[in-house]
Coordinates of C-alpha atoms in Angstrom, one line a residue:
E1 CA 7.1 -48.1 107.4
L2 CA 9.7 -50.8 108.1
Y3 CA 11.0 -53.0 105.3
G4 CA 13.8 -54.9 107.0
D5 CA 16.7 -56.3 104.9
I6 CA 16.5 -56.2 101.1
P7 CA 18.9 -58.7 99.4
A8 CA 20.7 -57.4 96.3
G9 CA 18.6 -57.7 93.2
S10 CA 15.3 -58.4 95.0
E11 CA 12.1 -56.5 96.1
V12 CA 10.5 -56.5 99.6
P13 CA 7.0 -55.2 100.5
C14 CA 6.5 -53.5 103.8
A15 CA 4.5 -55.2 106.5
D16 CA 1.9 -52.5 106.4
D17 CA 0.9 -49.7 103.9
F18 CA 1.3 -46.0 104.1
D19 CA -2.0 -44.3 104.9
L20 CA -3.3 -41.2 103.2
A21 CA -6.5 -39.2 103.7
I22 CA -7.6 -37.1 100.7
D23 CA -10.0 -34.2 101.4
A24 CA -13.4 -34.9 100.0
Q25 CA -13.4 -31.6 98.1
C26 CA -10.0 -32.2 96.4
S27 CA -10.4 -31.4 92.7
D28 CA -10.1 -33.8 89.8
G29 CA -6.6 -34.0 88.4
H30 CA -5.0 -32.4 91.4
A31 CA -1.3 -33.6 91.7
I32 CA -0.2 -34.5 95.2
V33 CA 3.6 -34.5 95.6
L34 CA 5.0 -36.8 98.3
A35 CA 8.6 -36.8 99.5
V36 CA 9.8 -40.3 100.1
T37 CA 12.9 -40.8 102.2
V38 CA 14.5 -44.2 102.7
E39 CA 17.2 -44.8 105.3
S40 CA 19.3 -47.9 106.0
D41 CA 22.3 -49.0 108.0
D42 CA 25.5 -47.0 107.7
R43 CA 23.5 -43.8 107.3
L44 CA 22.7 -44.5 103.6
I45 CA 19.8 -42.2 102.5
W46 CA 17.8 -42.2 99.3
E47 CA 15.2 -39.4 98.5
E48 CA 12.6 -39.4 95.8
N49 CA 9.4 -37.5 95.0
L50 CA 6.2 -39.6 94.4
V51 CA 3.3 -37.9 92.5
L52 CA -0.2 -39.1 92.9
V53 CA -3.0 -37.7 90.8
V54 CA -6.5 -37.5 92.3
D55 CA -9.5 -38.8 90.4
A56 CA -12.8 -37.1 91.4
P57 CA -16.2 -36.5 90.0
V58 CA -16.9 -33.1 88.4
L59 CA -20.6 -32.4 88.1
N60 CA -22.2 -30.0 85.7
L61 CA -25.7 -29.2 84.4
V62 CA -26.3 -30.7 81.0
S63 CA -29.9 -29.9 80.2
L64 CA -33.3 -28.8 81.6
S65 CA -36.7 -30.0 80.2
I66 CA -40.0 -28.4 81.2
D67 CA -43.3 -30.4 81.0
D68 CA -46.3 -28.1 81.3
V69 CA -48.8 -30.2 79.5
G70 CA -50.8 -31.0 82.6
G71 CA -50.4 -27.7 84.4
G72 CA -50.0 -25.1 81.7
N73 CA -50.4 -24.4 78.0
G74 CA -48.1 -27.2 76.8
D75 CA -45.5 -25.0 75.1
G76 CA -42.6 -26.4 77.1
R77 CA -41.8 -23.0 78.7
L78 CA -42.4 -21.6 82.1
D79 CA -45.3 -19.0 82.3
P80 CA -47.0 -17.2 85.2
G81 CA -49.8 -19.4 86.7
E82 CA -48.4 -22.7 85.6
T83 CA -47.4 -25.8 87.5
V84 CA -44.7 -27.7 85.7
S85 CA -42.4 -30.7 86.0
L86 CA -38.7 -30.0 85.6
E87 CA -36.5 -32.8 84.3
T88 CA -32.8 -32.3 85.0
T89 CA -29.8 -34.0 83.4
I90 CA -26.4 -33.7 85.0
G91 CA -23.0 -34.8 83.6
N92 CA -19.7 -35.9 85.1
T93 CA -16.6 -34.6 83.3
G94 CA -14.3 -35.9 86.0
N95 CA -12.3 -39.1 86.2
E96 CA -14.2 -40.9 88.9
A97 CA -17.8 -42.0 89.2
A98 CA -20.2 -40.3 91.6
T99 CA -22.4 -42.7 93.5
N100 CA -25.6 -42.3 95.6
L101 CA -26.4 -38.8 94.3
E102 CA -29.1 -36.8 96.1
A103 CA -30.2 -33.4 94.7
T104 CA -32.2 -30.6 96.2
L105 CA -33.6 -27.7 94.1
G106 CA -33.8 -24.4 95.8
T107 CA -34.7 -20.8 94.9
A108 CA -35.3 -17.5 96.7
H109 CA -37.7 -16.2 94.0
P110 CA -40.8 -14.7 95.7
W111 CA -43.2 -15.8 93.0
V112 CA -42.0 -19.5 92.6
N113 CA -42.9 -22.4 94.9
I114 CA -41.0 -25.7 94.6
T115 CA -43.5 -28.5 95.5
Q116 CA -41.1 -31.4 94.7
S117 CA -37.6 -30.4 95.6
Q118 CA -35.8 -33.8 96.0
A119 CA -34.4 -36.1 93.3
A120 CA -31.7 -38.8 93.1
A121 CA -29.6 -41.1 91.0
A122 CA -27.7 -44.3 91.9
V123 CA -24.6 -43.6 89.9
L124 CA -23.1 -41.1 87.5
E125 CA -20.2 -42.7 85.7
A126 CA -17.1 -40.6 84.7
G127 CA -17.8 -39.0 81.3
G128 CA -21.5 -39.9 81.6
E129 CA -24.8 -38.3 82.1
V130 CA -27.8 -39.1 84.2
T131 CA -31.4 -37.7 84.5
L132 CA -32.4 -37.2 88.1
S133 CA -35.6 -38.9 89.3
P134 CA -38.3 -38.0 90.1
P135 CA -38.7 -34.7 88.2
F136 CA -38.8 -31.5 90.3
E137 CA -42.1 -29.7 90.4
L138 CA -42.6 -25.9 90.4
Q139 CA -45.5 -23.6 90.8
V140 CA -45.4 -20.0 89.4
S141 CA -47.8 -17.5 90.9
Q142 CA -50.3 -16.0 88.5
F143 CA -49.1 -12.6 89.8
C144 CA -45.5 -13.2 88.8
P145 CA -44.3 -10.4 86.5
D146 CA -44.0 -11.3 82.8
P147 CA -41.3 -11.5 81.6
E148 CA -39.2 -12.6 84.5
A149 CA -36.2 -14.9 85.2
L150 CA -36.0 -17.7 87.8
L151 CA -32.5 -18.1 89.4
A152 CA -32.3 -21.6 91.0
E153 CA -29.7 -23.7 92.7
L154 CA -29.3 -27.5 92.3
S155 CA -27.4 -28.7 95.4
V156 CA -26.0 -32.2 94.8
T157 CA -24.4 -34.5 97.3
A158 CA -22.7 -37.9 96.7
D159 CA -20.5 -40.5 98.4
W160 CA -17.2 -39.4 99.8
E161 CA -18.9 -36.2 101.0
Q162 CA -18.7 -34.8 97.4
T163 CA -20.9 -31.8 97.0
A164 CA -21.7 -29.4 94.1
A165 CA -23.8 -26.2 93.7
L166 CA -25.1 -26.0 90.1
W167 CA -26.8 -22.7 89.3
F168 CA -29.1 -22.0 86.4
T169 CA -31.7 -19.6 85.2
I170 CA -35.1 -20.3 83.6
Q171 CA -37.1 -17.7 81.7
I172 CA -40.6 -17.1 82.9
G173 CA -43.0 -15.8 80.4
G174 CA -41.7 -13.4 77.8
F175 CA -42.0 -13.9 74.0
H176 CA -40.8 -16.8 71.9
D177 CA -41.6 -17.6 68.3
D178 CA -39.9 -20.4 66.3
V179 CA -42.1 -19.4 63.3
E180 CA -43.4 -22.9 62.9
S181 CA -47.1 -22.2 63.8
G182 CA -47.9 -19.3 61.5
P183 CA -47.7 -15.5 61.4
E184 CA -49.8 -15.1 64.6
S185 CA -49.6 -11.5 65.7
W186 CA -46.8 -10.3 63.5
L187 CA -47.3 -7.4 61.1
T188 CA -45.5 -6.6 57.8
Y189 CA -45.7 -3.4 55.9
V190 CA -43.8 -0.8 53.8
V191 CA -42.0 1.7 55.9
T192 CA -41.2 4.4 53.3
D193 CA -43.8 5.2 50.6
G194 CA -42.6 4.2 47.2
Y195 CA -40.4 1.3 48.4
V196 CA -41.1 -2.4 48.5
N197 CA -42.0 -4.8 51.3
Q198 CA -41.1 -8.5 50.9
W199 CA -41.4 -10.0 54.4
H200 CA -43.1 -13.4 54.5
R201 CA -42.9 -16.8 56.1
S202 CA -40.6 -19.1 54.1
D203 CA -39.5 -22.7 54.0
Q204 CA -36.4 -21.9 52.0
R205 CA -34.2 -21.9 55.1
N206 CA -34.8 -22.7 58.8
Y207 CA -32.8 -22.8 62.0
T208 CA -35.2 -24.6 64.4
P209 CA -34.1 -28.2 64.9
G210 CA -36.8 -30.3 63.2
G211 CA -38.5 -27.2 61.9
S212 CA -39.2 -25.9 58.4
W213 CA -40.1 -22.2 58.6
S214 CA -38.5 -18.8 59.2
W215 CA -39.3 -15.2 58.4
K216 CA -37.7 -14.0 55.2
F217 CA -37.2 -10.7 53.5
G218 CA -36.9 -11.5 49.8
D219 CA -38.4 -13.4 46.9
T220 CA -41.1 -15.9 47.7
A221 CA -39.2 -18.6 45.8
S222 CA -35.4 -18.8 45.4
G223 CA -34.8 -15.5 43.6
D224 CA -33.2 -12.3 44.9
Y225 CA -34.9 -9.5 46.9
A226 CA -36.2 -6.4 45.1
N227 CA -34.4 -3.1 44.4
L228 CA -35.5 -0.1 46.4
A229 CA -37.0 -2.1 49.3
D230 CA -37.9 -0.8 52.8
G231 CA -40.1 -3.4 54.6
A232 CA -40.8 -4.0 58.3
L233 CA -41.7 -7.1 60.3
E234 CA -43.3 -5.9 63.6
S235 CA -43.8 -7.9 66.8
E236 CA -46.6 -7.8 69.3
P237 CA -46.1 -5.6 72.4
V238 CA -43.9 -7.0 75.2
A239 CA -43.4 -5.6 78.7
L240 CA -40.0 -4.1 79.5
R241 CA -38.2 -5.0 82.8
D242 CA -35.2 -3.6 84.6
S243 CA -33.1 -5.8 82.3
S244 CA -34.5 -7.0 79.0
F245 CA -33.1 -8.9 76.1
L246 CA -34.1 -9.5 72.5
R247 CA -32.4 -12.6 70.9
F248 CA -32.8 -14.3 67.6
R249 CA -30.9 -16.3 64.9
H250 CA -30.4 -14.9 61.4
W251 CA -29.1 -15.8 57.9
M252 CA -28.3 -13.1 55.4
E253 CA -27.0 -12.5 51.9
A254 CA -27.0 -8.8 51.1
E255 CA -25.0 -6.5 48.8
E256 CA -21.8 -5.2 50.4
S257 CA -19.2 -3.0 48.9
G258 CA -16.3 -4.7 47.1
S259 CA -14.1 -1.7 47.3
Y260 CA -14.8 -0.3 50.7
P261 CA -14.5 -3.0 53.5
G262 CA -17.1 -2.7 56.2
Y263 CA -19.5 -0.8 53.9
C264 CA -22.6 -2.0 52.1
Y265 CA -25.6 -0.8 50.0
D266 CA -28.3 -3.1 51.3
G267 CA -28.9 -4.5 54.8
G268 CA -31.1 -5.0 57.9
M269 CA -31.5 -3.5 61.3
V270 CA -33.8 -3.7 64.4
E271 CA -35.9 -0.8 65.7
M272 CA -38.0 -0.3 68.8
S273 CA -41.1 1.8 69.7
V274 CA -42.2 2.2 73.4
D275 CA -45.8 2.6 74.7
G276 CA -47.6 2.5 71.4
D277 CA -45.7 5.5 70.1
D278 CA -45.3 5.7 66.3
Y279 CA -41.7 6.9 66.8
W280 CA -39.2 4.1 66.0
T281 CA -35.6 4.2 67.1
Q282 CA -32.8 1.9 66.0
I283 CA -31.4 -0.4 68.7
F284 CA -27.9 -2.0 68.6
P285 CA -26.7 -5.5 69.3
V286 CA -24.2 -6.2 72.0
D287 CA -21.5 -7.0 69.5
G288 CA -22.5 -4.3 67.0
Y289 CA -23.8 -4.3 63.5
T290 CA -21.5 -5.7 60.7
H291 CA -21.6 -2.8 58.2
R292 CA -22.3 0.8 57.4
I293 CA -24.4 2.1 54.5
R294 CA -22.5 3.7 51.6
A295 CA -24.3 5.9 49.2
G296 CA -24.9 4.4 45.7
G297 CA -26.1 5.7 42.4
E298 CA -29.7 5.1 43.4
P299 CA -29.8 5.3 47.2
G300 CA -32.0 3.1 49.4
P301 CA -34.0 4.3 52.5
W302 CA -31.1 5.0 54.9
P303 CA -28.5 7.8 54.9
P304 CA -24.8 7.0 54.5
E305 CA -23.0 5.7 57.6
T306 CA -26.2 4.0 59.0
E307 CA -25.2 0.8 60.8
V308 CA -26.8 -2.4 59.6
Y309 CA -26.4 -6.1 59.2
S310 CA -25.1 -7.0 55.7
G311 CA -22.9 -9.3 53.7
S312 CA -22.9 -13.0 54.4
I313 CA -24.2 -14.3 57.8
D314 CA -24.7 -18.0 58.4
W315 CA -27.4 -18.4 61.2
A316 CA -25.5 -16.3 63.7
P317 CA -27.0 -15.4 67.1
A318 CA -27.9 -11.7 67.7
V319 CA -28.5 -10.3 71.2
F320 CA -29.8 -6.9 72.1
E321 CA -29.7 -5.7 75.7
L322 CA -32.1 -3.0 76.8
S323 CA -31.8 -1.2 80.1
G324 CA -33.3 2.1 81.4
Y325 CA -36.6 1.6 79.6
S326 CA -40.1 1.0 81.0
G327 CA -43.6 0.3 79.7
E328 CA -44.4 -1.8 76.6
A329 CA -42.3 -2.1 73.5
R330 CA -42.7 -3.3 70.0
F331 CA -39.8 -4.4 67.9
R332 CA -39.4 -4.5 64.1
F333 CA -37.0 -6.0 61.7
R334 CA -36.4 -3.6 58.9
F335 CA -34.6 -4.4 55.6
G336 CA -33.7 -1.9 52.9
S337 CA -32.0 -1.9 49.5
D338 CA -30.8 0.5 46.9
G339 CA -31.4 0.4 43.2
G340 CA -28.3 -1.7 42.3
V341 CA -27.3 -5.3 42.9
T342 CA -29.5 -7.7 44.9
R343 CA -28.9 -10.9 46.8
E344 CA -31.0 -13.7 48.4
G345 CA -32.1 -11.7 51.5
W346 CA -32.6 -11.9 55.2
Y347 CA -34.0 -14.8 57.2
V348 CA -34.9 -14.5 60.9
D349 CA -35.8 -17.5 63.2
E350 CA -36.1 -18.4 66.9
I351 CA -37.1 -14.9 68.1
E352 CA -37.4 -14.5 71.8
F353 CA -37.7 -11.6 74.3
F354 CA -37.1 -12.0 78.0
G355 CA -36.2 -10.0 81.0
F356 CA -36.2 -9.8 84.8
G357 CA -36.6 -7.2 87.6
D358 CA -34.3 -6.2 90.3
L359 CA -34.4 -8.9 93.0
S360 CA -31.5 -7.5 95.1
G361 CA -33.9 -6.9 98.0
V362 CA -35.1 -10.5 98.2
D363 CA -34.0 -12.3 101.3
E364 CA -32.2 -15.5 100.3
E365 CA -33.3 -18.0 102.9
T366 CA -32.4 -21.1 100.9
P367 CA -29.4 -22.8 102.3
L368 CA -26.5 -23.1 99.9
V369 CA -23.9 -25.8 99.3
L370 CA -20.6 -24.1 99.2
H371 CA -18.2 -26.6 97.5
P372 CA -17.6 -25.8 94.8
A373 CA -19.1 -22.3 94.9
V374 CA -19.1 -21.7 91.2
G375 CA -21.6 -22.8 88.7
Q376 CA -21.5 -23.8 85.0
N377 CA -21.5 -20.8 82.8
Q378 CA -24.8 -20.0 81.1
P379 CA -25.4 -20.3 78.2
N380 CA -22.8 -22.9 77.1
P381 CA -21.9 -23.1 74.3
F382 CA -22.1 -19.4 73.9
G383 CA -21.5 -16.5 71.6
P384 CA -20.8 -13.7 72.0
E385 CA -21.3 -13.5 75.8
T386 CA -21.8 -15.8 78.8
A387 CA -22.4 -15.4 82.5
I388 CA -20.7 -17.2 85.4
H389 CA -22.5 -17.4 88.8
Y390 CA -20.6 -17.9 92.1
H391 CA -21.4 -17.7 95.8
L392 CA -19.4 -16.7 98.8
A393 CA -20.3 -17.9 102.3
R394 CA -18.4 -15.0 103.9
P395 CA -16.4 -12.0 102.6
G396 CA -13.2 -13.0 101.0
T397 CA -10.8 -12.6 98.1
V398 CA -11.9 -14.1 94.7
Q399 CA -9.9 -14.9 91.6
L400 CA -11.8 -15.8 88.5
K401 CA -9.7 -16.3 85.4
I402 CA -10.2 -17.6 81.8
Y403 CA -7.6 -19.8 80.2
D404 CA -7.4 -21.3 76.7
A405 CA -7.1 -25.0 76.0
A406 CA -3.3 -24.8 76.2
G407 CA -3.4 -23.3 79.7
R408 CA -2.5 -19.7 78.7
L409 CA -4.2 -16.9 80.7
V410 CA -6.7 -15.1 78.4
R411 CA -8.7 -12.9 80.8
T412 CA -8.9 -12.0 84.5
L413 CA -12.6 -11.5 85.2
V414 CA -12.5 -11.0 89.0
S415 CA -9.5 -10.3 91.3
G416 CA -10.2 -8.8 94.7
R417 CA -12.2 -8.9 97.8
L418 CA -15.9 -9.2 97.7
E419 CA -18.8 -9.3 100.1
A420 CA -20.7 -12.6 101.0
G421 CA -23.6 -13.7 98.8
A422 CA -24.4 -14.4 95.2
H423 CA -22.3 -12.8 92.4
W424 CA -22.3 -12.8 88.6
A425 CA -19.4 -12.3 86.2
T426 CA -19.8 -12.0 82.4
W427 CA -17.3 -12.7 79.7
D428 CA -17.6 -11.2 76.2
G429 CA -15.1 -13.4 74.5
R430 CA -12.3 -10.9 74.7
S431 CA -8.8 -11.0 76.1
D432 CA -7.4 -8.7 78.8
R433 CA -6.2 -6.5 75.9
G434 CA -9.7 -6.3 74.5
H435 CA -9.1 -8.5 71.5
E436 CA -11.7 -11.0 70.4
V437 CA -10.5 -14.6 70.9
E438 CA -11.2 -17.4 68.5
S439 CA -13.9 -20.0 68.8
G440 CA -13.0 -23.0 70.8
V441 CA -12.8 -24.6 74.2
Y442 CA -11.8 -22.4 77.2
L443 CA -11.5 -23.0 80.9
Y444 CA -12.3 -20.8 83.8
R445 CA -10.7 -21.2 87.2
F446 CA -12.4 -20.0 90.4
E447 CA -10.5 -19.6 93.7
A448 CA -12.0 -18.3 97.0
E449 CA -11.9 -19.2 100.7
G450 CA -9.5 -22.1 100.1
T451 CA -11.7 -23.6 97.4
S452 CA -10.8 -23.9 93.8
A453 CA -12.8 -25.2 90.8
I454 CA -12.2 -25.4 87.0
R455 CA -15.0 -25.6 84.5
K456 CA -15.0 -25.9 80.7
M457 CA -16.9 -23.7 78.3
I458 CA -17.2 -23.5 74.5
L459 CA -17.1 -20.2 72.5
T460 CA -18.8 -20.2 69.1
R461 CA -18.7 -17.2 66.7

């Protein structure tokens, strides 16, 4: 650009402007460094760097809401044989508004048909949220396995050729109990003759938002549980899939050892029985039990070194992953105590069982939006583990790394060449050295095929 003469002490605009074209997929916060060179008579030259920071929308999935009142049983969950409305809310964590959003819902699941796949929104302000309209509509075949998981993609386009692929999963069928509607098909009983069972529905403590009830092992009022207890809370049968998960929230106050850290005298565990067999075997949470049993003067039902939950737990999540099983399973929560000190007990709430089969052979015919090619982690917030879904249009090198809020590298999840298609990566909240990291905000950065994207996630312990 030509400026002409500039008198001493004055400013002169150029006759025209410099012209820049920013790629539509340039990420929010990207710094563009421009080298500015100014030349004048007598070969005088000035050089300076000019930094421009790009503002762009960053779209993420905020929430999903299922309405199955008209086409299902009205429990707000997806079940085989139902036709439901799916209301989707997306957010914008970037620094620029997204305008004229158009969204398409797609899935390759063989048992799910999307009858209303298009939705839109006029504007999504920076830092805001918007619910897409109209709601999507889904039909689940009555022959769909139960339980199952629906993997779906929400492809969103907006002005400036902005595109995003937001991946999510919805549980189909399975088992869920918020303990608000009564004991239903649960059974409670004494496990070992001569001991005590104190399982009952209680309104002393509750985890469900807006709810009042949970299952409790302990006194029916505010007192402590009994000495020499061994009681079970048994579920109805559920079908096992290739990958199955039991998840619940629990609160506990039980006697632990004051002299031997990590040991206790009272506690709880989860056991499983398959295909109606009376043989029960202990199963283990993905992050392990908290304590081991230590023999006391008047022992409880378990031998020393048995792993259990004990001590103080404040409505923490518990997740059990089951692979390699088939048939039907029953689960039971089992609490035991010795003849010494007692505490308030064990509360269990929001119990759910879900799973899915191997869909690796399903032909994915749904077209995919490729920028960015990484979805928001699910669940988020999470603890102790979360999954990140990403997609490659062609074989290529992938880098997926976790950073803390200060930008320090915490964990490299993926580094190498992968085949085209859909991929999952899981993070267990540990660093590259295997150490558990603290609760807080973390970032994951995805790089592949010339595309990069950064997402935020929250770890809670």
